[in-house]
Coordinates of C-alpha atoms and ligand atoms in Angstrom, one line a residue:
X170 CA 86.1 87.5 -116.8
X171 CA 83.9 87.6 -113.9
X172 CA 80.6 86.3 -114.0
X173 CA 77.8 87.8 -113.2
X174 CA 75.8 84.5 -112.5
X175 CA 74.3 83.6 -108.6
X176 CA 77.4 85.5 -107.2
X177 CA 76.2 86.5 -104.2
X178 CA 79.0 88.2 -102.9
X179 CA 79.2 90.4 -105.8
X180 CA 77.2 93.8 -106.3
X181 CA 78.6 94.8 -109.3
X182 CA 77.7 93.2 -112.1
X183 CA 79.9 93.7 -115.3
X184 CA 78.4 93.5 -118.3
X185 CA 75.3 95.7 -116.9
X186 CA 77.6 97.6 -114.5
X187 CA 75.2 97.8 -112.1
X188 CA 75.7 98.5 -108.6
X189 CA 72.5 96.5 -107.4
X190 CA 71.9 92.8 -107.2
X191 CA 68.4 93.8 -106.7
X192 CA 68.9 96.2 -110.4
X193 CA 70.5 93.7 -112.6
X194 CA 71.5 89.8 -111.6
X195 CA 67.8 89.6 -110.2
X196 CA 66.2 91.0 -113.1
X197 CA 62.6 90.1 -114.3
X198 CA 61.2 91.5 -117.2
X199 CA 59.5 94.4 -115.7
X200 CA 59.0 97.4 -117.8
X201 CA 59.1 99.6 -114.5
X202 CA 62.6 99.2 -114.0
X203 CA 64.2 101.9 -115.4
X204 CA 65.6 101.2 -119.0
X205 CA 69.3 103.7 -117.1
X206 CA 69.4 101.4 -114.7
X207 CA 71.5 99.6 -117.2
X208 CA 74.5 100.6 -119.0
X209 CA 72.2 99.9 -122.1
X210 CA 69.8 97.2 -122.5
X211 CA 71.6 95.1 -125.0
X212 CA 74.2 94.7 -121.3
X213 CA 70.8 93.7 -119.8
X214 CA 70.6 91.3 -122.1
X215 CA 74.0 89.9 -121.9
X216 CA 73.4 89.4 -118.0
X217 CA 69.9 87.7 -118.5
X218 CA 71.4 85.1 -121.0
X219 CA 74.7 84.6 -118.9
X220 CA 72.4 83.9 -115.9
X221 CA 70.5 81.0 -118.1
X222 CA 67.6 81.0 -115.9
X223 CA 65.7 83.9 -117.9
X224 CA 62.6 82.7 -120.3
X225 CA 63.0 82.8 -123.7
X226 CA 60.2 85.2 -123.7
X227 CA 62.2 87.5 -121.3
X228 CA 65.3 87.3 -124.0
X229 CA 63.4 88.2 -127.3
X230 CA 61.9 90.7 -125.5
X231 CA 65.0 92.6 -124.6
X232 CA 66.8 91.1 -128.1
X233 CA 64.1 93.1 -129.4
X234 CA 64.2 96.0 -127.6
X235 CA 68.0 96.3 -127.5
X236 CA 67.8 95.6 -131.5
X237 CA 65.6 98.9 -131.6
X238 CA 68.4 100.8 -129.7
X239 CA 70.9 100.2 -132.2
X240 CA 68.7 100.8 -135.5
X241 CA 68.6 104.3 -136.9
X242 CA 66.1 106.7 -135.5
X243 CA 62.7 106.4 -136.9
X244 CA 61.3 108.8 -139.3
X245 CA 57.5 109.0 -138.9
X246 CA 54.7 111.6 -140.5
X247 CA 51.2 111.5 -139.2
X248 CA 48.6 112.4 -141.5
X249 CA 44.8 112.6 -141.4
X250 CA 42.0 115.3 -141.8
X251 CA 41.5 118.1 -138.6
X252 CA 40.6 116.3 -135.6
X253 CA 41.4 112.9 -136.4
X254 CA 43.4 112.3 -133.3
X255 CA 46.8 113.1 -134.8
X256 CA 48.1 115.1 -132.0
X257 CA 46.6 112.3 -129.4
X258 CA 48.4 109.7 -131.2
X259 CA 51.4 112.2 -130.9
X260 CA 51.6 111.9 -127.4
X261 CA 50.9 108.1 -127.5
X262 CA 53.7 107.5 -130.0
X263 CA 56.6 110.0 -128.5
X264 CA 55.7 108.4 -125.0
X265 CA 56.8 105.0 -126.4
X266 CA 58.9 105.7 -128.9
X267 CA 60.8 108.7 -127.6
X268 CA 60.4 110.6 -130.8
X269 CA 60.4 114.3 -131.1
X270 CA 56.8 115.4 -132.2
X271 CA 57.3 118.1 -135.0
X272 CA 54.0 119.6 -135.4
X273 CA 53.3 122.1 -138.4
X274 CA 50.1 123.8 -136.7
X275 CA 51.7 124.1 -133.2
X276 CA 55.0 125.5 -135.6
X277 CA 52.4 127.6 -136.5
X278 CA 50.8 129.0 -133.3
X279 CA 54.5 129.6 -131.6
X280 CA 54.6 132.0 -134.3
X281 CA 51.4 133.6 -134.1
X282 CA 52.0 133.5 -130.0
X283 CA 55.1 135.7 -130.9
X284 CA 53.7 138.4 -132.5
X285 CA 55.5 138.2 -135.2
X286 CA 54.4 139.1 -138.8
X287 CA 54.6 135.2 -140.3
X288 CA 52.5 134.9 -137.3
X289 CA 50.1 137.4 -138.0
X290 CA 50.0 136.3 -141.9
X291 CA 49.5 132.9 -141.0
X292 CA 46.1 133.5 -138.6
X293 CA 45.1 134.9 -141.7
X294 CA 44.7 132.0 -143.4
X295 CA 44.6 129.4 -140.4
X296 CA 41.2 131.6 -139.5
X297 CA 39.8 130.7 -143.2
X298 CA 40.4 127.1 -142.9
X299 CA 42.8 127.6 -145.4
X300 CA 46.9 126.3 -145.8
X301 CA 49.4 128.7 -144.8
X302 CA 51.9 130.2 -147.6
X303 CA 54.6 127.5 -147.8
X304 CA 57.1 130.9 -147.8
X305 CA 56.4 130.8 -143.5
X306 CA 55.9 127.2 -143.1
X307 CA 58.8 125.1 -145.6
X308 CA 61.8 127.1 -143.9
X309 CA 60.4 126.1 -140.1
X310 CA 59.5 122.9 -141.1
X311 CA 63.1 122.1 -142.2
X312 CA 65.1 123.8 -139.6
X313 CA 63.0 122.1 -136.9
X314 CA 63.7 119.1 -138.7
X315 CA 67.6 119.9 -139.1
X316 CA 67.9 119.5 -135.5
X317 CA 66.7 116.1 -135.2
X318 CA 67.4 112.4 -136.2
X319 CA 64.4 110.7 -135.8
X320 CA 61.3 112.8 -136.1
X321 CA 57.7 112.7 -135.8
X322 CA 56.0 114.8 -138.5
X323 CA 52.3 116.2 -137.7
X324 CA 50.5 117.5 -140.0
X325 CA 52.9 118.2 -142.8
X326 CA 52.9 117.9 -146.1
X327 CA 49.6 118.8 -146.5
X328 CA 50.4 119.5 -150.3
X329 CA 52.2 118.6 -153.0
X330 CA 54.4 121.3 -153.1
X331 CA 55.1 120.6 -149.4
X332 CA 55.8 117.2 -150.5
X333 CA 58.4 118.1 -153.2
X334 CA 60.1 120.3 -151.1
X335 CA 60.5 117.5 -148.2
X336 CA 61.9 115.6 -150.8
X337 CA 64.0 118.0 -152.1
X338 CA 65.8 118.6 -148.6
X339 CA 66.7 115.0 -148.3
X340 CA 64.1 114.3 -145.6
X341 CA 62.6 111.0 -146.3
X342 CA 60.0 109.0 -144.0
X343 CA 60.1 105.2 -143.1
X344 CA 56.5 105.3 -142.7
X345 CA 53.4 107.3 -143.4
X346 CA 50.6 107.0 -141.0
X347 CA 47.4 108.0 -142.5
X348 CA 44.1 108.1 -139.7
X349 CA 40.5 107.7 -141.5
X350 CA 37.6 109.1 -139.6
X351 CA 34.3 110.0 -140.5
X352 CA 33.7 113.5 -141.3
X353 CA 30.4 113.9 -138.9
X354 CA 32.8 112.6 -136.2
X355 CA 35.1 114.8 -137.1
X356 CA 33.5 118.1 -136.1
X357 CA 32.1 116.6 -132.8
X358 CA 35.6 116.0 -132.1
X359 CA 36.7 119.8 -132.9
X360 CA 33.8 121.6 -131.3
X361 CA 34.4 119.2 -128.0
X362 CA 38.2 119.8 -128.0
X363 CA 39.9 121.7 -125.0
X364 CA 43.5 122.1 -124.9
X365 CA 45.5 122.6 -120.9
X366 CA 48.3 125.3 -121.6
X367 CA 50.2 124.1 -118.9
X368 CA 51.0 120.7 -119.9
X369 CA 50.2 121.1 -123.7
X370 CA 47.7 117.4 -123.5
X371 CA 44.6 117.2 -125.2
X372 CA 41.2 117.1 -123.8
X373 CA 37.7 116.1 -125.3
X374 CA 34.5 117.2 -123.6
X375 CA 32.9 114.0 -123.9
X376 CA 35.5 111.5 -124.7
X377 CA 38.7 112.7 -122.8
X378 CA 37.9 114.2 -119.7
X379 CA 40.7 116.1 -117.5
X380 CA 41.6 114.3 -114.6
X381 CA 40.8 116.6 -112.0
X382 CA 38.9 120.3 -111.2
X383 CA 42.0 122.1 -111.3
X384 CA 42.7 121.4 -115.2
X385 CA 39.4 121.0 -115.7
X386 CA 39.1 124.9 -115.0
X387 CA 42.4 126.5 -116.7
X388 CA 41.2 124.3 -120.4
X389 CA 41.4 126.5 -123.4
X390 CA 39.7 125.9 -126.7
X391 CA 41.7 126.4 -129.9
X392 CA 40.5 129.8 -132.5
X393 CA 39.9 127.8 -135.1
X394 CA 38.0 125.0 -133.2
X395 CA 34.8 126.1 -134.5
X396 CA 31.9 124.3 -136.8
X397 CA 31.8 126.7 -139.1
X398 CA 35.8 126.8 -139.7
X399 CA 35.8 123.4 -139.1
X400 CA 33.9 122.6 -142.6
X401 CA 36.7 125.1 -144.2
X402 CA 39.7 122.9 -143.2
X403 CA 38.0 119.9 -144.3
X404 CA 37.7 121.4 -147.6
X405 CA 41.0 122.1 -148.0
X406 CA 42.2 118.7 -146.3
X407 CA 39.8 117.0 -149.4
X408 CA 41.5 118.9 -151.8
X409 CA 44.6 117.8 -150.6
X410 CA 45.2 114.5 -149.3
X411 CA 45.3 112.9 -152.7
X412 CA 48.4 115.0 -153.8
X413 CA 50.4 114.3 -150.8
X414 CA 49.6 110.0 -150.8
X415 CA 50.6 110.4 -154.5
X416 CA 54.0 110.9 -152.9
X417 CA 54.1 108.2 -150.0
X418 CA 51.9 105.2 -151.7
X419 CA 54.5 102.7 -150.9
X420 CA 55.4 103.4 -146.9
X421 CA 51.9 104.3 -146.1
X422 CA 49.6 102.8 -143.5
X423 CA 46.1 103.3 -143.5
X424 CA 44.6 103.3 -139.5
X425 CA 41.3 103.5 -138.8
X426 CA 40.6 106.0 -136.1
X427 CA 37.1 105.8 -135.3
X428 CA 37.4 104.1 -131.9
X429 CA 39.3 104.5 -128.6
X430 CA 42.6 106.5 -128.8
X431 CA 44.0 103.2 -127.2
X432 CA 42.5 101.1 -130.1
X433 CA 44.1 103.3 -132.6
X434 CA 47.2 103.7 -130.6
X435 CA 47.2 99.7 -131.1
X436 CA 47.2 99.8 -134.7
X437 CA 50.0 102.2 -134.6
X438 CA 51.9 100.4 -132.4
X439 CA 51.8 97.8 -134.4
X440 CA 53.0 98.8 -137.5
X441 CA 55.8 100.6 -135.6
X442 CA 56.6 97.8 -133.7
X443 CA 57.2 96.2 -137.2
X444 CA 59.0 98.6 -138.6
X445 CA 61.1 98.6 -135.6
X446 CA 62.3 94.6 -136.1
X447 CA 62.3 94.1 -139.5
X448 CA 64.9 96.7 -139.9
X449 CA 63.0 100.1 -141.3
X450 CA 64.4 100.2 -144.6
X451 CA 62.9 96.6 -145.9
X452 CA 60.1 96.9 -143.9
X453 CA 58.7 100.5 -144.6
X454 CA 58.0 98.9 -148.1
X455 CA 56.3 95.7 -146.5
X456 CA 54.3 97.5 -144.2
X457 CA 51.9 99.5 -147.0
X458 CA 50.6 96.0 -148.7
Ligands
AP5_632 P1 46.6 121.7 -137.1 O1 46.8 122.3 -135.7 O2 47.5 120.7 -137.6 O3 45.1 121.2 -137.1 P2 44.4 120.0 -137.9 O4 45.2 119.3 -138.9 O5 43.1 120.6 -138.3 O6 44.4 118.9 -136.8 P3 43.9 119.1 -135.4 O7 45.0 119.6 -134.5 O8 42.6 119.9 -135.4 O9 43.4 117.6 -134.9 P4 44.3 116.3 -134.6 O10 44.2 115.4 -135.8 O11 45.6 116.6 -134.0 O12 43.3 115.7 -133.5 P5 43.4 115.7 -131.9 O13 44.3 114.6 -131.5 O14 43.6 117.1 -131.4 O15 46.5 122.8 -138.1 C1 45.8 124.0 -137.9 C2 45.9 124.9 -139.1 O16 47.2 125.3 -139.3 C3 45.4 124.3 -140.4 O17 44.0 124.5 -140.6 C4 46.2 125.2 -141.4 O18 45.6 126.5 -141.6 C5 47.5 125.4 -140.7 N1 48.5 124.4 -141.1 C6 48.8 123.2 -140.3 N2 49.6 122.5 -141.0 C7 49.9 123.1 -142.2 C8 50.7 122.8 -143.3 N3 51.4 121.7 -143.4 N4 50.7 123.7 -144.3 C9 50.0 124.9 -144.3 N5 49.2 125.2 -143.2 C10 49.1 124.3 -142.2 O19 41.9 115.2 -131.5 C11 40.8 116.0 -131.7 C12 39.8 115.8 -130.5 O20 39.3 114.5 -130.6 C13 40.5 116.0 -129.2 O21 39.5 116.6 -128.3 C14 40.7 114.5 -128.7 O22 40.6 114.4 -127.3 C15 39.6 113.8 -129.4 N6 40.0 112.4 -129.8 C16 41.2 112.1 -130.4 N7 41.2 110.8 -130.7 C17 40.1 110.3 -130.2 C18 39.5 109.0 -130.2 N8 40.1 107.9 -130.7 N9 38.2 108.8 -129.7 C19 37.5 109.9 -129.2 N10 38.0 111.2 -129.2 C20 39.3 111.4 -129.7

């Protein structure tokens, strides 16, 4: 079988079929090179060790990476009072991990945003601070969840019978991310929130500024984002949160979120990262202790 080692006459590489020297012989371990430049990264890796001149480094690092490939989709839930920086952490996580973010309040305000009667129901109690009925949320919850193998939960179960019912369906996490912030942090995080309705990112007043005038002018501010409701969802979040851990003692991780999303983002990572090369089944249980 060819070789795809110092070849210079060749341009296409076998076992990373690709077209470019410059693409796949010449290879450094640079994440900006495009993971489709190769047929799959466990072919990169095949190349780099054929080649015999890549670091060891270089080699666990795509071992590792094409290791995560080939396990099963991760199956996350994100958990934490209002504000807590579970939707930030969202967009941290899915940007690395390429999961698909399934979040119960934006479930929520599609169907609100459709005019539909769930959706008019559910502002009802979203406006009180209060859960809405698990007869509109358990049924979306589970299709949306139908439709995916890995998944990032937000936001859900936020009770026990939510919980049960996850359970019931057959859908079971690898990990359970719990954020801890202070409550007095909590509501300078809500009232400073500002949402772009193009892009769907999250802003902060204070601690995440929009990048430039133009978003900085079309920023929206969520209903419910309000001190007074605020209080109300913490209140139910309180009388909650027990129930639901009750469930997911063993596969949960506890982060600390008060400081920089990059800082918690680390933490995450981490214990995803873990979870990742341990092989999620043993290691979901290693990860809570
Ligand atoms: P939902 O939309 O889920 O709201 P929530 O749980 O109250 O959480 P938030 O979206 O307010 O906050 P977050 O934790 O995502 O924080 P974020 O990243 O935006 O639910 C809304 C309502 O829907 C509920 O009240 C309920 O009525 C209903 N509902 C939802 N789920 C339900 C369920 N399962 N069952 C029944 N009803 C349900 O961050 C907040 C702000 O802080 C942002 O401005 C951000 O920029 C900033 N920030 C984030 N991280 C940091 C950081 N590290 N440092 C500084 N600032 C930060």
């Amino acid at each position: 079988m060819a070789s795809c080692v110092n070849s210079p006459a060749m341009t296409l590489c076998p076992p990373c079929v690709s077209p470019s020297k410059s693409l796949c012989c010449s290879i450094s371990f640079n994440k900006s090179v495009s993971r489709s430049s190769f047929s799959s990264t466990r072919n990169a890796l095949l190349c780099l060790r054929r080649k015999q001149t890549a670091t060891s480094f270089q080699i666990t690092a795509l071992a590792a990476e094409a290791a995560a490939e080939e396990a099963e989709p991760l199956r996350i839930i994100i958990s934490g009072a209002p504000a807590s920086g579970k939707g930030t952490q969202c967009e941290l996580i899915t940007q690395k991990y390429g999961l698909v973010q399934i979040s119960a309040g934006g479930l929520l305000r599609a169907e609100i945003d459709s005019g539909s009667e769930n959706g008019r129901l559910a502002k009802e109690f979203m406006e009180k601070g209060e859960l809405a009925p698990d007869e509109i949320l358990v049924t979306m919850v589970k299709e949306a969840l139908s439709k995916q193998n890995g998944w990032l939960l937000d936001g859900y179960p936020r009770s026990l019978s939510q919980a049960t019912s996850l359970k019931r369906f057959g859908f079971e996490p690898d990990l359970f991310i719990l954020l801890e912030v202070p409550e007095d942090i909590l509501i300078d995080r809500v009232i400073g929130r500002r949402l772009d309705p193009v892009t769907g990112k999250i802003y902060h007043l204070k601690y995440s500024l929009p990048e430039t005038e133009e978003i900085a002018a079309r920023l929206t501010q969520r209903f419910d984002d309000t001190k007074e409701k605020v209080k109300l969802r913490l209140k139910t979040h309180n009388r909650n949160v027990r129930d639901v851990l009750s469930m997911y003692r063993d596969i949960t991780v506890t982060i600390k979120g008060n400081c920089s999303k990059e800082e918690v983002f680390g933490q995450i990572d981490m214990a995803l990262t873990k979870l990742v090369k341990q092989g999620k089944t043993s290691t979901s249980r290693s990860l809570a202790g």
